[in-house]
mmCIF file of C-alpha atoms and ligand atoms in Angstrom:
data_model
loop_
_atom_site.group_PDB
_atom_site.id
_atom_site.type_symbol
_atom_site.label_atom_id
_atom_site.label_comp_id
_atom_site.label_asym_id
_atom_site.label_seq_id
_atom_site.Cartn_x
_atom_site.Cartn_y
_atom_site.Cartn_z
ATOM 1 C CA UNK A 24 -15.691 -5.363 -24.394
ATOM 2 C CA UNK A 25 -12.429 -5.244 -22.360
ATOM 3 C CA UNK A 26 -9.586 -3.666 -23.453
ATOM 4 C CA UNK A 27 -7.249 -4.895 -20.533
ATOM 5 C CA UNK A 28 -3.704 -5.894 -21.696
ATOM 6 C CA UNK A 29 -2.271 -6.608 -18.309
ATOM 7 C CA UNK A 30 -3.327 -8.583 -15.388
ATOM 8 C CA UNK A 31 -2.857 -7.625 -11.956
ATOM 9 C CA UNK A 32 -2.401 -10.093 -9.352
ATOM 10 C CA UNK A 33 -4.324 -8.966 -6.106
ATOM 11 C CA UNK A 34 -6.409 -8.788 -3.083
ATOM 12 C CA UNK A 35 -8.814 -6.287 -2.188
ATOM 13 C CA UNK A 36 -6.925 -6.346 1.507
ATOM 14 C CA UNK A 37 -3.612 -5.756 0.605
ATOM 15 C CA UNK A 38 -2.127 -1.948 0.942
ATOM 16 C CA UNK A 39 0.316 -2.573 -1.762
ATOM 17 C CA UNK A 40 -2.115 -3.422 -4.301
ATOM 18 C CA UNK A 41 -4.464 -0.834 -3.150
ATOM 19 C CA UNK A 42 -1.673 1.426 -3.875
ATOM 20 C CA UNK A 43 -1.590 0.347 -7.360
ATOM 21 C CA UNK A 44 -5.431 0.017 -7.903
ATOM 22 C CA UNK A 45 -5.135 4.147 -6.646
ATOM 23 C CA UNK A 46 -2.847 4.756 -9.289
ATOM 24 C CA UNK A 47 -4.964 3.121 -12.053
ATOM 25 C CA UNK A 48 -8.018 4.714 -10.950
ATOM 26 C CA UNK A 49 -6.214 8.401 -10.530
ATOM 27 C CA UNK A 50 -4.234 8.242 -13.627
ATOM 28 C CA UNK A 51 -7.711 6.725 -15.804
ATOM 29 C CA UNK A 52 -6.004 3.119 -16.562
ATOM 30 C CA UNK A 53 -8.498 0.863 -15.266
ATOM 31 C CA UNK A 54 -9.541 -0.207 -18.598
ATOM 32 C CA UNK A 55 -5.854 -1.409 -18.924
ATOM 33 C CA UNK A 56 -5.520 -4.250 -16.152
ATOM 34 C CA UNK A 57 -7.279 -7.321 -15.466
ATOM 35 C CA UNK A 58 -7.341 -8.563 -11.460
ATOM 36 C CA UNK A 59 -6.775 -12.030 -11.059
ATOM 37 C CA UNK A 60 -7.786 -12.348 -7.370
ATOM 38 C CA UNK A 61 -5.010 -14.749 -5.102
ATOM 39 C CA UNK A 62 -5.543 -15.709 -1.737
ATOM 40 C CA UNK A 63 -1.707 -15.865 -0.446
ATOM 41 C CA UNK A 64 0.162 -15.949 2.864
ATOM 42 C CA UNK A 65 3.680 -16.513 3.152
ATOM 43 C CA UNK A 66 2.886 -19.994 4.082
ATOM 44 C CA UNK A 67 0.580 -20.782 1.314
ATOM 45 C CA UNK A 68 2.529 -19.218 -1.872
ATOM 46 C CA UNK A 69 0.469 -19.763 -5.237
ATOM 47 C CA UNK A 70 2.659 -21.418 -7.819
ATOM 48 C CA UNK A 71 1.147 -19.507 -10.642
ATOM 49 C CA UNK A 72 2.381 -16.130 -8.843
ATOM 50 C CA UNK A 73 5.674 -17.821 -8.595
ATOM 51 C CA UNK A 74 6.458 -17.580 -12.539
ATOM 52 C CA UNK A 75 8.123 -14.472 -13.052
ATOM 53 C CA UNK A 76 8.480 -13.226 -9.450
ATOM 54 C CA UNK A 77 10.182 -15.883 -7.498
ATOM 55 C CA UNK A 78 9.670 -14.130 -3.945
ATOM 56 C CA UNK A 79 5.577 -14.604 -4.812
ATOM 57 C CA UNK A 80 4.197 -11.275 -3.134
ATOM 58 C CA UNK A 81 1.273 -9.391 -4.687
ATOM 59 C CA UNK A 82 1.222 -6.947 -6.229
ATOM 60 C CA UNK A 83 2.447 -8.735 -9.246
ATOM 61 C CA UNK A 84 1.354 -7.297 -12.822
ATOM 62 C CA UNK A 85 1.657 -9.196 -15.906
ATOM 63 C CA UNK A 86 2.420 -7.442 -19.463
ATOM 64 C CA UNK A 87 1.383 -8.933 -22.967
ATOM 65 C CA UNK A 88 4.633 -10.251 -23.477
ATOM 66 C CA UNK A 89 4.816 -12.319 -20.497
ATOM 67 C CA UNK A 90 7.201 -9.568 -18.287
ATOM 68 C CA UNK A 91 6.155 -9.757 -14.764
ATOM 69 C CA UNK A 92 6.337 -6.488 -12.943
ATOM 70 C CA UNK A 93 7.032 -6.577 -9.063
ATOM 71 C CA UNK A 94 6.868 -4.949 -5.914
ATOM 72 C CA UNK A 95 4.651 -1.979 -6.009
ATOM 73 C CA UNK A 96 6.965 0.528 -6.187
ATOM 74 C CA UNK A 97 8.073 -0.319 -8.970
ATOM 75 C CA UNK A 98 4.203 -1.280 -10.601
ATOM 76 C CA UNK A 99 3.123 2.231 -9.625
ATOM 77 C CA UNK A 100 6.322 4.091 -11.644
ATOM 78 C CA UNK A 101 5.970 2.111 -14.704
ATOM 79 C CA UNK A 102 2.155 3.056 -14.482
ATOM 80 C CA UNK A 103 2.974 7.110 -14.058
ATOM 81 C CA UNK A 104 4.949 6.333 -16.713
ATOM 82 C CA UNK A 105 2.104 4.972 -19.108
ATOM 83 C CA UNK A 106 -0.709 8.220 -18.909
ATOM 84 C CA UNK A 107 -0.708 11.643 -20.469
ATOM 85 C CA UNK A 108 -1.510 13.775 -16.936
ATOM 86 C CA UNK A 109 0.334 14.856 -14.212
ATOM 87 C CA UNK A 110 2.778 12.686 -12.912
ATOM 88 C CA UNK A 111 1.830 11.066 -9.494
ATOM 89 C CA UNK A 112 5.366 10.714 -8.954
ATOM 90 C CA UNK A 113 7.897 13.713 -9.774
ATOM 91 C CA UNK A 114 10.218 12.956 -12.475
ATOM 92 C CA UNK A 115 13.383 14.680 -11.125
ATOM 93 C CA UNK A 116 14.891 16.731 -8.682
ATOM 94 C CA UNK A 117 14.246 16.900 -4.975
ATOM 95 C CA UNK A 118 10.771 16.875 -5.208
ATOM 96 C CA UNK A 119 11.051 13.079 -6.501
ATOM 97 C CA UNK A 120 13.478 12.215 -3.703
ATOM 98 C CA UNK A 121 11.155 13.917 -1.301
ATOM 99 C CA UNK A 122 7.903 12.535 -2.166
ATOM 100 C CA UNK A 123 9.141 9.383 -2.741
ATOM 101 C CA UNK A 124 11.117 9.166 0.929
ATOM 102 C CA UNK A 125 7.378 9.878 2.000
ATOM 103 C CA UNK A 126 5.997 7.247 0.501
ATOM 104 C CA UNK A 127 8.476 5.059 1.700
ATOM 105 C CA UNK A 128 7.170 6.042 5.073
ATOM 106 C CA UNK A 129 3.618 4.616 4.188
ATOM 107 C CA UNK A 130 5.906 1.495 2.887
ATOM 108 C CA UNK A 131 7.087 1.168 5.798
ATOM 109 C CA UNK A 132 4.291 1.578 7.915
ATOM 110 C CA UNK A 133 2.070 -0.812 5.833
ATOM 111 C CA UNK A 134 5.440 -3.677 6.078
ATOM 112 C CA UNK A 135 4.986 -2.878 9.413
ATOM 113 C CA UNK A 136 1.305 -3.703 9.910
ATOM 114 C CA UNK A 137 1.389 -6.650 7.504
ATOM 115 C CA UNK A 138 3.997 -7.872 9.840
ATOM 116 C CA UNK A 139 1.843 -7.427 12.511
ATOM 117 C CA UNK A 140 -1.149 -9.076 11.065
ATOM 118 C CA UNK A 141 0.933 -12.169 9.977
ATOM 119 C CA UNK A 142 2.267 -12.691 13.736
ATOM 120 C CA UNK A 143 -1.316 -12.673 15.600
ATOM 121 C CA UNK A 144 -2.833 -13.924 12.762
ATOM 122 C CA UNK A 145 -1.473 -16.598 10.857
ATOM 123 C CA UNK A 146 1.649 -17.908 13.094
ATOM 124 C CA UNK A 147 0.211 -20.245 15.839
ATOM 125 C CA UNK A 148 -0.999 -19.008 18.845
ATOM 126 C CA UNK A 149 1.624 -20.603 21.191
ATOM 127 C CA UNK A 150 4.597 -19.496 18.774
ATOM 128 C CA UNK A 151 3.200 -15.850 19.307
ATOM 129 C CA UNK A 152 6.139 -13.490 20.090
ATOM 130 C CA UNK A 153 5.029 -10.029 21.918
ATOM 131 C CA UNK A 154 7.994 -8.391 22.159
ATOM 132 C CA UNK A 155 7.679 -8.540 18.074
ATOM 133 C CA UNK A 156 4.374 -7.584 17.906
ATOM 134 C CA UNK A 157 5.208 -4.508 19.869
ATOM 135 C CA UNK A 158 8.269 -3.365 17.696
ATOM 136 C CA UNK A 159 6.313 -3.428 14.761
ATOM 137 C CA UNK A 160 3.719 -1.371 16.474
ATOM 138 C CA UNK A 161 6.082 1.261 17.558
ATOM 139 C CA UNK A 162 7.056 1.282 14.152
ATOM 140 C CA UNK A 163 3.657 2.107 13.152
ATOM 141 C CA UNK A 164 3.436 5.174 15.810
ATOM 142 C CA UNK A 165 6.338 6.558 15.575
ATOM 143 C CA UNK A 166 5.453 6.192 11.525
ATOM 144 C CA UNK A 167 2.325 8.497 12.473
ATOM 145 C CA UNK A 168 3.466 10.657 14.819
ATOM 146 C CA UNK A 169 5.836 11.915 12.509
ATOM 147 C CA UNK A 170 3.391 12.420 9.703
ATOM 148 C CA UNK A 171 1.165 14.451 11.859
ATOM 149 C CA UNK A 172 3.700 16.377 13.026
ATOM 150 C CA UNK A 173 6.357 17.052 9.950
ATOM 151 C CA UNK A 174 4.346 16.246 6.657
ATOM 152 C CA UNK A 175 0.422 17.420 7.014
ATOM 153 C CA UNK A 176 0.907 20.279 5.057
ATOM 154 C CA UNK A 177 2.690 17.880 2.186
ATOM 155 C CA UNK A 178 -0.117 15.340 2.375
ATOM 156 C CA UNK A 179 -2.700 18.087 1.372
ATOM 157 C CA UNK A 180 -0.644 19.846 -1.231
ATOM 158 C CA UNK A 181 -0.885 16.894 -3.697
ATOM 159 C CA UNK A 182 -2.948 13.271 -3.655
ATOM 160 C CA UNK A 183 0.201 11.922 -5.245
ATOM 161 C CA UNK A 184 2.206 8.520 -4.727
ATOM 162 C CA UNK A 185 3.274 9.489 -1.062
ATOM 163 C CA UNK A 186 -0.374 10.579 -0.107
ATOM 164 C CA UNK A 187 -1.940 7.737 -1.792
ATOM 165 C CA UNK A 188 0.727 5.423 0.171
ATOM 166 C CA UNK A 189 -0.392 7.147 3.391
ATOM 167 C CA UNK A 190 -3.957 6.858 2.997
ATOM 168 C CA UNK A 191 -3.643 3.398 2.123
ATOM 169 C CA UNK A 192 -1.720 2.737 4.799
ATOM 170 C CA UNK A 193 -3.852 3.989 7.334
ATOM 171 C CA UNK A 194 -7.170 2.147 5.201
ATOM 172 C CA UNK A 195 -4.859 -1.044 6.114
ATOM 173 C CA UNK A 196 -4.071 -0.150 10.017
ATOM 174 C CA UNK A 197 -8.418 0.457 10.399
ATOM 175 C CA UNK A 198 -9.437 -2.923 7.926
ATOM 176 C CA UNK A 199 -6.920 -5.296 9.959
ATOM 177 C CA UNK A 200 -6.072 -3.237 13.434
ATOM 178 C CA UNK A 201 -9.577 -1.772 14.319
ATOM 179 C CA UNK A 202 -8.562 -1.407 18.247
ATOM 180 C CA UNK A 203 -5.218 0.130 17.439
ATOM 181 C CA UNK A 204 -6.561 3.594 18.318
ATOM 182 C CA UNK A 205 -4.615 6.254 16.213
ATOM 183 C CA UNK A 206 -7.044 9.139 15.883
ATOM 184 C CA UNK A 207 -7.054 10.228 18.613
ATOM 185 C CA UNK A 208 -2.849 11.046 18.663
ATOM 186 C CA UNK A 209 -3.200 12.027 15.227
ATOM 187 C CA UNK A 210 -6.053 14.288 14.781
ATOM 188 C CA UNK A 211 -4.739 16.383 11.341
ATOM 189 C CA UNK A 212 -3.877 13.097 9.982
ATOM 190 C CA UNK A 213 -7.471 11.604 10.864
ATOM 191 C CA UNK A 214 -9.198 14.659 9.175
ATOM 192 C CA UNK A 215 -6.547 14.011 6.189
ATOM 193 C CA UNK A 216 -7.562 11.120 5.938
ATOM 194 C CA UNK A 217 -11.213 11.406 6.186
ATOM 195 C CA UNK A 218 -11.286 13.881 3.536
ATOM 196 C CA UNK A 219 -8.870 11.757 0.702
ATOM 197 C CA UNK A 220 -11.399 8.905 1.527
ATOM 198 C CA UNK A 221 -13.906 10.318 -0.206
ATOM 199 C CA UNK A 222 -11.949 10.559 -3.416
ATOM 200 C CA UNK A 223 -13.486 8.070 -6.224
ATOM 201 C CA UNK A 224 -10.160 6.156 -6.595
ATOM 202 C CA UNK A 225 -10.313 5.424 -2.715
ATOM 203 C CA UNK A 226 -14.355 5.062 -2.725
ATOM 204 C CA UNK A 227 -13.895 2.610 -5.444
ATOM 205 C CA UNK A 228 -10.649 0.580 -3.737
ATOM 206 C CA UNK A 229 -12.074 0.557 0.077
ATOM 207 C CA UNK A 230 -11.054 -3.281 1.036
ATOM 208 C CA UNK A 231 -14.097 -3.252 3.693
ATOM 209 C CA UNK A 232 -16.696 -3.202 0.920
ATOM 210 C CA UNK A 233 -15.063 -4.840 -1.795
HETATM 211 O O1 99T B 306 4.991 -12.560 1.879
HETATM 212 C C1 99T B 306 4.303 -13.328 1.176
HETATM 213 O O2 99T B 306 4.707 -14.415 0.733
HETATM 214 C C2 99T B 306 2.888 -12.953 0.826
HETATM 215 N N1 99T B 306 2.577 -11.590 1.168
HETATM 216 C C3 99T B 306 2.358 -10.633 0.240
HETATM 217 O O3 99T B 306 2.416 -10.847 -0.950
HETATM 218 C C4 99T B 306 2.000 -9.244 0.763
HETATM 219 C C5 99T B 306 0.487 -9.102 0.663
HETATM 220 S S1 99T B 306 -0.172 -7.874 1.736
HETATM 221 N N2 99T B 306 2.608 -8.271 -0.110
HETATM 222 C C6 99T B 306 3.755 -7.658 0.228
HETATM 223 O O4 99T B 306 4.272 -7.809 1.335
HETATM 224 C C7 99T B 306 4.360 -6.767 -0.855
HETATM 225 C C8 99T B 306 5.449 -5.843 -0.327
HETATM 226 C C9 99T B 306 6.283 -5.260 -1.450
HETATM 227 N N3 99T B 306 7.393 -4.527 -0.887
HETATM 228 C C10 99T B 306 5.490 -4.303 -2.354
HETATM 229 O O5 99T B 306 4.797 -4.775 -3.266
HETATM 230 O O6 99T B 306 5.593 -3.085 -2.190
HETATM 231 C C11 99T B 306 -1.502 -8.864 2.418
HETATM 232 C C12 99T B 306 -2.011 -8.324 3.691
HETATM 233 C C13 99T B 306 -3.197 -9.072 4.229
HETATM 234 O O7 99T B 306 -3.684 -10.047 3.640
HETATM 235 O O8 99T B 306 -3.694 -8.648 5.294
#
């Protein structure tokens, strides 16, 4: 029988709620959170997702008591806060400040490839706007560039929120940008990567097979 007291609003693609799904599955909380699966673009909101969370982005997590949770960020320190192990995000001090600049890195990167997605995806072809397209690209690889050259070392210390926000990240950049071609720059980061991949919380979160 389930024991899930909270519902999760989601979708296997999405890096944010892959982030959270991470965090459930690292921290043993799985049990806790039912998904209710939405199929959501900014142009096709879901009214249900609206109640509680008036910008309607997923991740979105319900309590008992009706509270909505939102934004991931927040979803994934309220989680940290709810298990007996180590912390996935430290609790004070510049280590907190440090880790969690980092994972506003992978943040930024996945804003930046969601961005990216919605402009040759979903807006019309004719309305298409290169010069956009390739800012939010360089965001990406300069993003990238400066993981595999300042925070390697960081990344392997630790599968905490900052790594798991990386290697989500980069699961998002492969699922929806197959052709954008980062290994090759990045080669520490691609062996990172390949290695945290095989971790049961990513195994069991990989958007290409669920
Ligand atoms: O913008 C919208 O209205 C719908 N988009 C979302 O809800 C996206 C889904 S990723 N979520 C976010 O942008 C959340 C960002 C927030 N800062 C957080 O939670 O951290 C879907 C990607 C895809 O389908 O390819």
């Amino acid at each position: 029988m389930s024991t899930a007291s909270m519902t999760l609003f989601h979708s296997p693609a999405s890096p944010f709620v892959r982030k959270v799904l991470v965090v459930l599955h690292e921290t043993g909380q799985t049990d806790r959170v039912a998904l209710q699966t939405v199929n959501l673009t900014p142009v096709s909101p879901v009214a249900e997702l609206n109640q509680g969370n008036p910008a309607g982005k997923i991740p979105a997590l319900r309590l008992t008591d009706g509270t909505v949770l939102h934004d991931s960020r927040v979803i994934c320190e309220y989680l940290d806060q709810q298990h007996v192990g180590n912390p996935l995000i430290p609790k004070e001090g510049w280590p907190r400040w440090h880790r969690l600049t980092l994972a506003s890195l992978a943040d930024a990167i996945m804003d930046a490839a969601v961005l990216t997605r919605y402009e040759t995806f979903l807006r019309p072809e004719d309305k298409r706007w290169d010069s956009w397209i390739d800012a939010q690209q360089d965001k990406i690889r300069r993003g990238l560039a400066n993981l595999e050259q300042e925070h390697i070392a960081e990344l392997t210390a630790v599968f905490d929120i900052a790594a798991i926000g990386v290697a989500c990240a980069l699961g998002y950049i492969d699922l929806r940008m197959p052709e954008f071609g980062w290994r090759e720059q990045q080669p520490q980061l691609a062996a990172w990567y390949a290695q945290v991949s095989q971790r049961a919380s990513m195994q069991a979160t990989d958007p290409s097979v669920t």
